mmCIF file of C-alpha atoms in Angstrom:
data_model
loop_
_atom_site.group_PDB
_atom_site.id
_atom_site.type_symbol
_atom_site.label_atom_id
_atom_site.label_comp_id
_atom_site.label_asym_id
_atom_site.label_seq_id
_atom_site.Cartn_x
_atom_site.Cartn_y
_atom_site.Cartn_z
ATOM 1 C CA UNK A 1 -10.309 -15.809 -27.193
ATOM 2 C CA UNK A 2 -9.682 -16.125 -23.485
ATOM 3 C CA UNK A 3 -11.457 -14.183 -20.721
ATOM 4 C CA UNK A 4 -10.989 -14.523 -17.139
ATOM 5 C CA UNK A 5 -13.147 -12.975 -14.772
ATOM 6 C CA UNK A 6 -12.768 -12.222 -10.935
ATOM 7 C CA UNK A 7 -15.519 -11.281 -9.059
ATOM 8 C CA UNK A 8 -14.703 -10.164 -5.511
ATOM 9 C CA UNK A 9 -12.719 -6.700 -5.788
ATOM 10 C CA UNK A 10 -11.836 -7.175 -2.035
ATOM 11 C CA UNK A 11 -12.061 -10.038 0.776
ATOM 12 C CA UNK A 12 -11.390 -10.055 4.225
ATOM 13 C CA UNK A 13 -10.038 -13.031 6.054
ATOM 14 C CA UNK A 14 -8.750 -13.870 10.014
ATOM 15 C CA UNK A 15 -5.578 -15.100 10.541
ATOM 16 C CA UNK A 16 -5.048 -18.697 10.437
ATOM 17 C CA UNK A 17 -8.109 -19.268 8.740
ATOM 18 C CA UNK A 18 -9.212 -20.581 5.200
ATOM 19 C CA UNK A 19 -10.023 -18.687 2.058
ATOM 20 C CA UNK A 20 -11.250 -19.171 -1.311
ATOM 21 C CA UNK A 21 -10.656 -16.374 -4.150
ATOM 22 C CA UNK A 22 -13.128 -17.197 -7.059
ATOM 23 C CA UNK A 23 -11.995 -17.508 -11.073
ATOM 24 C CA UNK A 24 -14.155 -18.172 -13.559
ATOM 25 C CA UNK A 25 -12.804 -18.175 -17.593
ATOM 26 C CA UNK A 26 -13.878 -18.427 -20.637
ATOM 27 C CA UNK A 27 -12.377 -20.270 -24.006
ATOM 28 C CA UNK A 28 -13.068 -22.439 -26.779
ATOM 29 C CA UNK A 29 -9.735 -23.911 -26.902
ATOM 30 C CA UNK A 30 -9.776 -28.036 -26.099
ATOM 31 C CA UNK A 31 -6.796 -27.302 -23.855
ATOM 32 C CA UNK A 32 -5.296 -24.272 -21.538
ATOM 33 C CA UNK A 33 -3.665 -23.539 -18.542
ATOM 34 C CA UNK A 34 -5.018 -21.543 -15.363
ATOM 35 C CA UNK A 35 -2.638 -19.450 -13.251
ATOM 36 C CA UNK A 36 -2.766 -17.834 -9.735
ATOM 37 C CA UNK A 37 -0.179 -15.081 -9.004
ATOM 38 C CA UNK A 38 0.140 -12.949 -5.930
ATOM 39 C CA UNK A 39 1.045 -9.038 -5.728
ATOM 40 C CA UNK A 40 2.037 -7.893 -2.096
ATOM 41 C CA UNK A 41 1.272 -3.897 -1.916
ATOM 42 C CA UNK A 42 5.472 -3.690 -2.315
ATOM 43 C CA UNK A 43 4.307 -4.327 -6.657
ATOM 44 C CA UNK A 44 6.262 -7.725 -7.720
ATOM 45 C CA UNK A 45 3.988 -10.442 -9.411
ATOM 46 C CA UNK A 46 4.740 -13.772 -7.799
ATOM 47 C CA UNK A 47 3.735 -17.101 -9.189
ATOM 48 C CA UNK A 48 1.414 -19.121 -7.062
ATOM 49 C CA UNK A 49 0.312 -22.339 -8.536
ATOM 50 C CA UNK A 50 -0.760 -23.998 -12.196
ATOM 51 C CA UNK A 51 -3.664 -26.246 -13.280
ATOM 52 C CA UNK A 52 -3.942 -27.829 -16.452
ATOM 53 C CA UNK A 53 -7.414 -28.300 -18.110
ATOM 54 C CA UNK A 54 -6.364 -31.850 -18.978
ATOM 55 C CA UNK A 55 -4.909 -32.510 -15.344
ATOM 56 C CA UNK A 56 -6.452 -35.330 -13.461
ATOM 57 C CA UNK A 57 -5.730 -33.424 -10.051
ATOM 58 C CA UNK A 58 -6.237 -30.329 -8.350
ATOM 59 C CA UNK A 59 -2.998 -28.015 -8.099
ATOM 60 C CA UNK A 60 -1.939 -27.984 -4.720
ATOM 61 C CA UNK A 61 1.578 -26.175 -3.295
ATOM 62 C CA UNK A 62 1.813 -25.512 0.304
ATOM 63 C CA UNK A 63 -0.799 -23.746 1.176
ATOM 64 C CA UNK A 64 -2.435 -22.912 -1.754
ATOM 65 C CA UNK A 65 -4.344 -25.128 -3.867
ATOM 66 C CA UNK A 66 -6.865 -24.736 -6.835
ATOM 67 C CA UNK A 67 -10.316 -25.864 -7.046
ATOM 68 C CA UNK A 68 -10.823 -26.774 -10.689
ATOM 69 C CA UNK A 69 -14.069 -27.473 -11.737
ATOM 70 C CA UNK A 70 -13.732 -27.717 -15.052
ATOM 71 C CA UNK A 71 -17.544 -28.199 -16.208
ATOM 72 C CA UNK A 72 -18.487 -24.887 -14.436
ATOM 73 C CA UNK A 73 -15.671 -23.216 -16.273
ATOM 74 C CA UNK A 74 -13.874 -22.155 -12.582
ATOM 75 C CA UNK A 75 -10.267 -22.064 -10.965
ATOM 76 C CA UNK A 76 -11.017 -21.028 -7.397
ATOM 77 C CA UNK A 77 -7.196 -20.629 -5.198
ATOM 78 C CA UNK A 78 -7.932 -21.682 -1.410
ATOM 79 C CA UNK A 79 -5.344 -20.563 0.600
ATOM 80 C CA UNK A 80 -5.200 -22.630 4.253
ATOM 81 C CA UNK A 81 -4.279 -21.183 7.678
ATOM 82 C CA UNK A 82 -4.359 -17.276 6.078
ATOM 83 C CA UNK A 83 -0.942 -15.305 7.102
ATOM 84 C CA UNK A 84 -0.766 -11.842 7.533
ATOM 85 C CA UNK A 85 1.665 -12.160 4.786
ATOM 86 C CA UNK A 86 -1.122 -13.474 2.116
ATOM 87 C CA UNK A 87 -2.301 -9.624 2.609
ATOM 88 C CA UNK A 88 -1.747 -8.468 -1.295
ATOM 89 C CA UNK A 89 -3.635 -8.734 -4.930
ATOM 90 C CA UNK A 90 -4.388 -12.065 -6.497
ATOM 91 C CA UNK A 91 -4.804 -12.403 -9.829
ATOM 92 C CA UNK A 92 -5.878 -15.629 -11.619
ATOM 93 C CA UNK A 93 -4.821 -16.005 -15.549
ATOM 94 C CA UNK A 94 -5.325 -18.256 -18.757
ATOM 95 C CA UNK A 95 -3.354 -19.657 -21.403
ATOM 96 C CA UNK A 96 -4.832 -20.748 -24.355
ATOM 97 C CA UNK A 97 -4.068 -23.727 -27.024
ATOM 98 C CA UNK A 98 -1.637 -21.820 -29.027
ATOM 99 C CA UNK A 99 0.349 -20.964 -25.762
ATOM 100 C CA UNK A 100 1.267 -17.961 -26.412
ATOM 101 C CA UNK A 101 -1.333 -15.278 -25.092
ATOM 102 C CA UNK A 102 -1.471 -14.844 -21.461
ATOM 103 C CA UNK A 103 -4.502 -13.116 -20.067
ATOM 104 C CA UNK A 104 -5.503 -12.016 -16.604
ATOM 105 C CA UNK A 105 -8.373 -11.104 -14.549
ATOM 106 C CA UNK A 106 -9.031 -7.931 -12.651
ATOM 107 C CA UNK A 107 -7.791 -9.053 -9.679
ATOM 108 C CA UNK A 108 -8.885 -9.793 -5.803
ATOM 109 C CA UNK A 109 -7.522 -7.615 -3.056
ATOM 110 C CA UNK A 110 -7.074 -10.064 0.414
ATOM 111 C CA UNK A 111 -6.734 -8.418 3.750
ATOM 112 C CA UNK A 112 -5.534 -10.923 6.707
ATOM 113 C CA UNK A 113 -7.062 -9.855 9.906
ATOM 114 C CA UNK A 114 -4.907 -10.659 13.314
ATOM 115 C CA UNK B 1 15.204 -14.712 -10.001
ATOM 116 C CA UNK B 2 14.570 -14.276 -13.478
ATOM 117 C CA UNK B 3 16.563 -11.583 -15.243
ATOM 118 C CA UNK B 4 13.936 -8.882 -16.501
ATOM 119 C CA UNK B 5 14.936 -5.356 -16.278
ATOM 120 C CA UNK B 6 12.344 -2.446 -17.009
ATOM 121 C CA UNK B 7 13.753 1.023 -17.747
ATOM 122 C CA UNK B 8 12.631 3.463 -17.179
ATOM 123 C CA UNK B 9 10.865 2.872 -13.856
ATOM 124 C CA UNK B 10 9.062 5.609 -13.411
ATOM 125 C CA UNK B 11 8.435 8.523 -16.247
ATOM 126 C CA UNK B 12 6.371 11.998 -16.364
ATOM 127 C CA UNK B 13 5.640 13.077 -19.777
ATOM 128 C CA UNK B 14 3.306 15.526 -21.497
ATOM 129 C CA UNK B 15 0.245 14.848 -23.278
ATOM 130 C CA UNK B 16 1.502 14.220 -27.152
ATOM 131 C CA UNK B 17 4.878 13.420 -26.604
ATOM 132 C CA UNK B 18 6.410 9.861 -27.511
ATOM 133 C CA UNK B 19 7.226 7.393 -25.043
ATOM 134 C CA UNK B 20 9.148 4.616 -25.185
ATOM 135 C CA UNK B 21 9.497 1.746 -22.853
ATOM 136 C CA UNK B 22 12.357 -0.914 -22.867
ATOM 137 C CA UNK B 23 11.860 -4.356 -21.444
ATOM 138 C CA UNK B 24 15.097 -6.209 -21.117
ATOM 139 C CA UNK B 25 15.776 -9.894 -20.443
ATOM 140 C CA UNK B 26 19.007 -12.047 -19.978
ATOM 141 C CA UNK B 27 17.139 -15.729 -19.934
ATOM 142 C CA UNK B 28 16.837 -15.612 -23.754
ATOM 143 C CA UNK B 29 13.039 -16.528 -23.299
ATOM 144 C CA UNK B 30 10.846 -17.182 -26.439
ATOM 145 C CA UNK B 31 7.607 -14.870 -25.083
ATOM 146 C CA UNK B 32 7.615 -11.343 -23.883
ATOM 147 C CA UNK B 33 4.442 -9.442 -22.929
ATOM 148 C CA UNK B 34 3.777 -5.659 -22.145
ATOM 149 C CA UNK B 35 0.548 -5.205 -19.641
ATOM 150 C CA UNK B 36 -0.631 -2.420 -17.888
ATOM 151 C CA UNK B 37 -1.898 -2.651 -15.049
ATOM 152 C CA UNK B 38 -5.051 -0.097 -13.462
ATOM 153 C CA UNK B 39 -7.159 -0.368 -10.244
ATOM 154 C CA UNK B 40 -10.490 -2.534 -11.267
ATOM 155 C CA UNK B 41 -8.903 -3.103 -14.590
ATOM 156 C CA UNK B 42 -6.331 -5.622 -13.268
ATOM 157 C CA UNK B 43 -3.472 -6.624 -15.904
ATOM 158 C CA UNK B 44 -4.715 -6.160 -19.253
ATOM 159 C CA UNK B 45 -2.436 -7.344 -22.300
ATOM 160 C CA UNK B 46 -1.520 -5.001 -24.392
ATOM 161 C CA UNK B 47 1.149 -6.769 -27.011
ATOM 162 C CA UNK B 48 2.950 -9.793 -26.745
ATOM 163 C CA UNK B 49 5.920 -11.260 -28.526
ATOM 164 C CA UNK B 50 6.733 -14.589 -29.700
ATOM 165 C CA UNK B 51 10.332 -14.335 -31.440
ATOM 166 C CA UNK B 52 12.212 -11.622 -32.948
ATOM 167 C CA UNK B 53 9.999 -9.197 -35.245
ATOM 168 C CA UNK B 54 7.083 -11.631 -34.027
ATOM 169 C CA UNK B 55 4.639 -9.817 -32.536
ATOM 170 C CA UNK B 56 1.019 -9.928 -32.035
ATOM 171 C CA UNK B 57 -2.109 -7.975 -30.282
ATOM 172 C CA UNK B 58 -3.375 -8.032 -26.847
ATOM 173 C CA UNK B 59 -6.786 -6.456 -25.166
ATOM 174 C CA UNK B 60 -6.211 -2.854 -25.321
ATOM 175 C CA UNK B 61 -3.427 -2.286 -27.991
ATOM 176 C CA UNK B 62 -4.663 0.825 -29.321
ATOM 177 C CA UNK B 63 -2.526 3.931 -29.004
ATOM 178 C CA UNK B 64 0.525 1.224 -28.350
ATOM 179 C CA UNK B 65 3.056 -0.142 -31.100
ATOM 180 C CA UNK B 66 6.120 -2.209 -30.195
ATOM 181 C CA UNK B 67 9.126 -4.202 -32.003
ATOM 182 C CA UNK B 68 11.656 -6.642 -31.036
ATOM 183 C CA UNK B 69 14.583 -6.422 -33.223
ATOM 184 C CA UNK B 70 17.101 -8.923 -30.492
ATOM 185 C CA UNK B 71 15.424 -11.555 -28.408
ATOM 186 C CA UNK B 72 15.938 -9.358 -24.951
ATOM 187 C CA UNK B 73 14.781 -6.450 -26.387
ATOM 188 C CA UNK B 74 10.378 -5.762 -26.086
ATOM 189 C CA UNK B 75 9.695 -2.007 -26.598
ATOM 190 C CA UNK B 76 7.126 -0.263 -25.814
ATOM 191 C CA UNK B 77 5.765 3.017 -27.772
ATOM 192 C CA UNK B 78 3.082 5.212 -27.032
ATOM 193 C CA UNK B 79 3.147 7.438 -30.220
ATOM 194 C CA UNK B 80 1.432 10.414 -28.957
ATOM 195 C CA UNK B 81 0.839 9.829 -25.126
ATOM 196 C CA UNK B 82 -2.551 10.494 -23.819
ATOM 197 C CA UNK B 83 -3.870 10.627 -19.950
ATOM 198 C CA UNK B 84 -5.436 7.971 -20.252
ATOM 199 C CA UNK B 85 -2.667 5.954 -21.012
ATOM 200 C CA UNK B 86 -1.358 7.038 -17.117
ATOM 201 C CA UNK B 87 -0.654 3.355 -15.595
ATOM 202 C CA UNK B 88 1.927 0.826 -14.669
ATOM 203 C CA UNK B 89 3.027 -0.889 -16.928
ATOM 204 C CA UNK B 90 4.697 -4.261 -16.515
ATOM 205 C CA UNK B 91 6.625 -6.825 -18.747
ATOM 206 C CA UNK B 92 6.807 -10.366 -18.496
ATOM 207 C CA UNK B 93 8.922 -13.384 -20.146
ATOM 208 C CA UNK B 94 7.826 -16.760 -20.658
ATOM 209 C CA UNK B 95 10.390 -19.487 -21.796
ATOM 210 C CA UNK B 96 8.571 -21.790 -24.249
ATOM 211 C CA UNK B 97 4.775 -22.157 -25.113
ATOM 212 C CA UNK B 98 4.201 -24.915 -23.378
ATOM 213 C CA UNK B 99 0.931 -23.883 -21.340
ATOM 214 C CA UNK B 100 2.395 -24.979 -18.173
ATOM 215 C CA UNK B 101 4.989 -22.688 -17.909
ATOM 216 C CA UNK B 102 4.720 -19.637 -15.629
ATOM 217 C CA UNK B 103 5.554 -15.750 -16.504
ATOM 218 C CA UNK B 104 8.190 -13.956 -15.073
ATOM 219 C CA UNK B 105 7.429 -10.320 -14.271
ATOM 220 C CA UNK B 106 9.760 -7.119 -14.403
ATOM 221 C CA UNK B 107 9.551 -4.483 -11.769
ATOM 222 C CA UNK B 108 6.756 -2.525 -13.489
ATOM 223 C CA UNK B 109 6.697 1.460 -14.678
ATOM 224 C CA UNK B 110 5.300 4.114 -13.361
ATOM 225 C CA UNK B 111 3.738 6.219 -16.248
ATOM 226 C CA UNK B 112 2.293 9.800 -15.619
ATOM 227 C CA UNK B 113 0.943 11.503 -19.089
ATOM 228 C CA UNK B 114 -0.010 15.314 -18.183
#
C-alpha cells in the first residue's frame, strides 16, 4: 500500500520568492512514481511535474522542480520566483508498482503575498 | 484538454436516496478513478478502474459501488446516501499503467446529502 502524507495545511510565501511544499510517502513497492498537481481556488486539478523512484535526476519544469530524496522517503516541489498565480492547493501523489492505484495526500494550501 | 465529462455537476439529495454519478471520457483511456475530495482530507480514492467490468478498491470505498460496462463509462453509486458522504467528488483518466503517466481530472461534483 501507498501513503502520502503532507504536512503543512497552509504556507505563506512573497512574491517572487522561493518555496518548498513538503511530501513524504510511504511503499514497499521497488518502483513508483511521485506526482505534484496544482488546484487554483477556480477547482481544476492541473498536472505539475513527475519523478520516478528509479530516475537519476530531479524533476524540474519551469519553475517547479522536485526534491527527491529518495532514502528519506520525500518528494518536496520548490517552486522559484512565487507568482501570485501559484496562489491554489497542491497536492503531491504516488503510484505504485502495479501502476494502477493513484493516491494523494491531503494537500497544501499556498498563498502568494504581493 | 483531455475529454472527461462529469454529470451531474452539482446534486442535492436526501438522506437514503440513491445517487448515481457518471464519469464520461472520449480518450478511450485504460484507468478511471472516482475521488472525493474534503477540506483536511485532500483527494481520497474511493474506486478505480482498470478495463471494462475491472474494477478494484480505493481508501474509503465503503457506502460506494461502481461498474464500467463501456470503456468511457465509470459510475458512481451511493446506495443509500448519507451526510457524510456530502463532498466533491472528482474523476480522473489515466491512459496506460505506465507509472509515469499523469491523470487527467474531470470538473468535479458538487454533492449535498440532507
Amino acid at each position: 500500500a501507498q501513503k502520502i502524507t503532507q504536512t503543512q495545511p497552509g504556507m505563506f510565501v512573497q512574491e517572487k520568492e522561493a518555496v518548498t511544499l513538503d511530501c513524504t510517502y510511504d511503499t514497499s513497492d521497488p518502483s513508483y512514481g511521485l506526482f505534484w498537481y496544482k488546484q487554483p481556488s477556480s477547482g481544476e486539478m492541473i498536472f505539475l511535474i513527475y519523478q520516478g523512484s528509479y530516475d537519476q535526476q530531479n524533476a524540474t519544469e519551469g519553475r517547479y522542480s522536485l526534491n527527491f530524496q529518495k532514502a528519506r522517503k520525500s518528494a518536496n516541489l520548490v517552486i522559484s520566483a512565487s507568482q501570485l498565480g501559484d496562489s491554489a492547493m497542491y497536492f503531491c501523489a504516488i503510484i505504485g508498482n502495479q501502476g494502477g492505484k493513484l493516491i494523494f495526500g491531503q494537500g497544501t494550501e499556498l498563498s502568494v503575498k504581493p | 484538454d483531455a475529454g472527461i465529462t462529469q454529470s451531474p455537476r452539482h446534486k442535492v439529495t436526501e438522506t437514503g436516496t440513491p445517487v448515481t454519478l457518471r464519469c464520461h471520457q472520449t480518450e478511450n483511456h485504460r484507468y478511471m478513478y472516482w475521488y472525493r475530495q474534503d477540506p483536511g482530507h485532500g483527494l481520497r480514492l474511493i474506486h478505480y478502474s482498470y478495463g471494462v467490468k475491472d474494477t478494484d478498491k480505493g481508501e474509503v470505498s465503503d457506502g460506494y459501488s461502481v461498474s464500467r460496462s463501456k470503456t468511457e463509462d465509470f459510475l458512481l453509486t451511493l446506495e443509500s446516501a448519507t451526510s457524510s458522504q456530502t463532498s466533491v467528488y472528482f474523476c480522473a483518466i489515466r491512459n496506460s499503467g505506465l507509472q509515469n503517466t499523469e491523470a487527467f481530472f474531470g470538473q468535479g461534483t458538487r454533492l449535498t446529502v440532507v
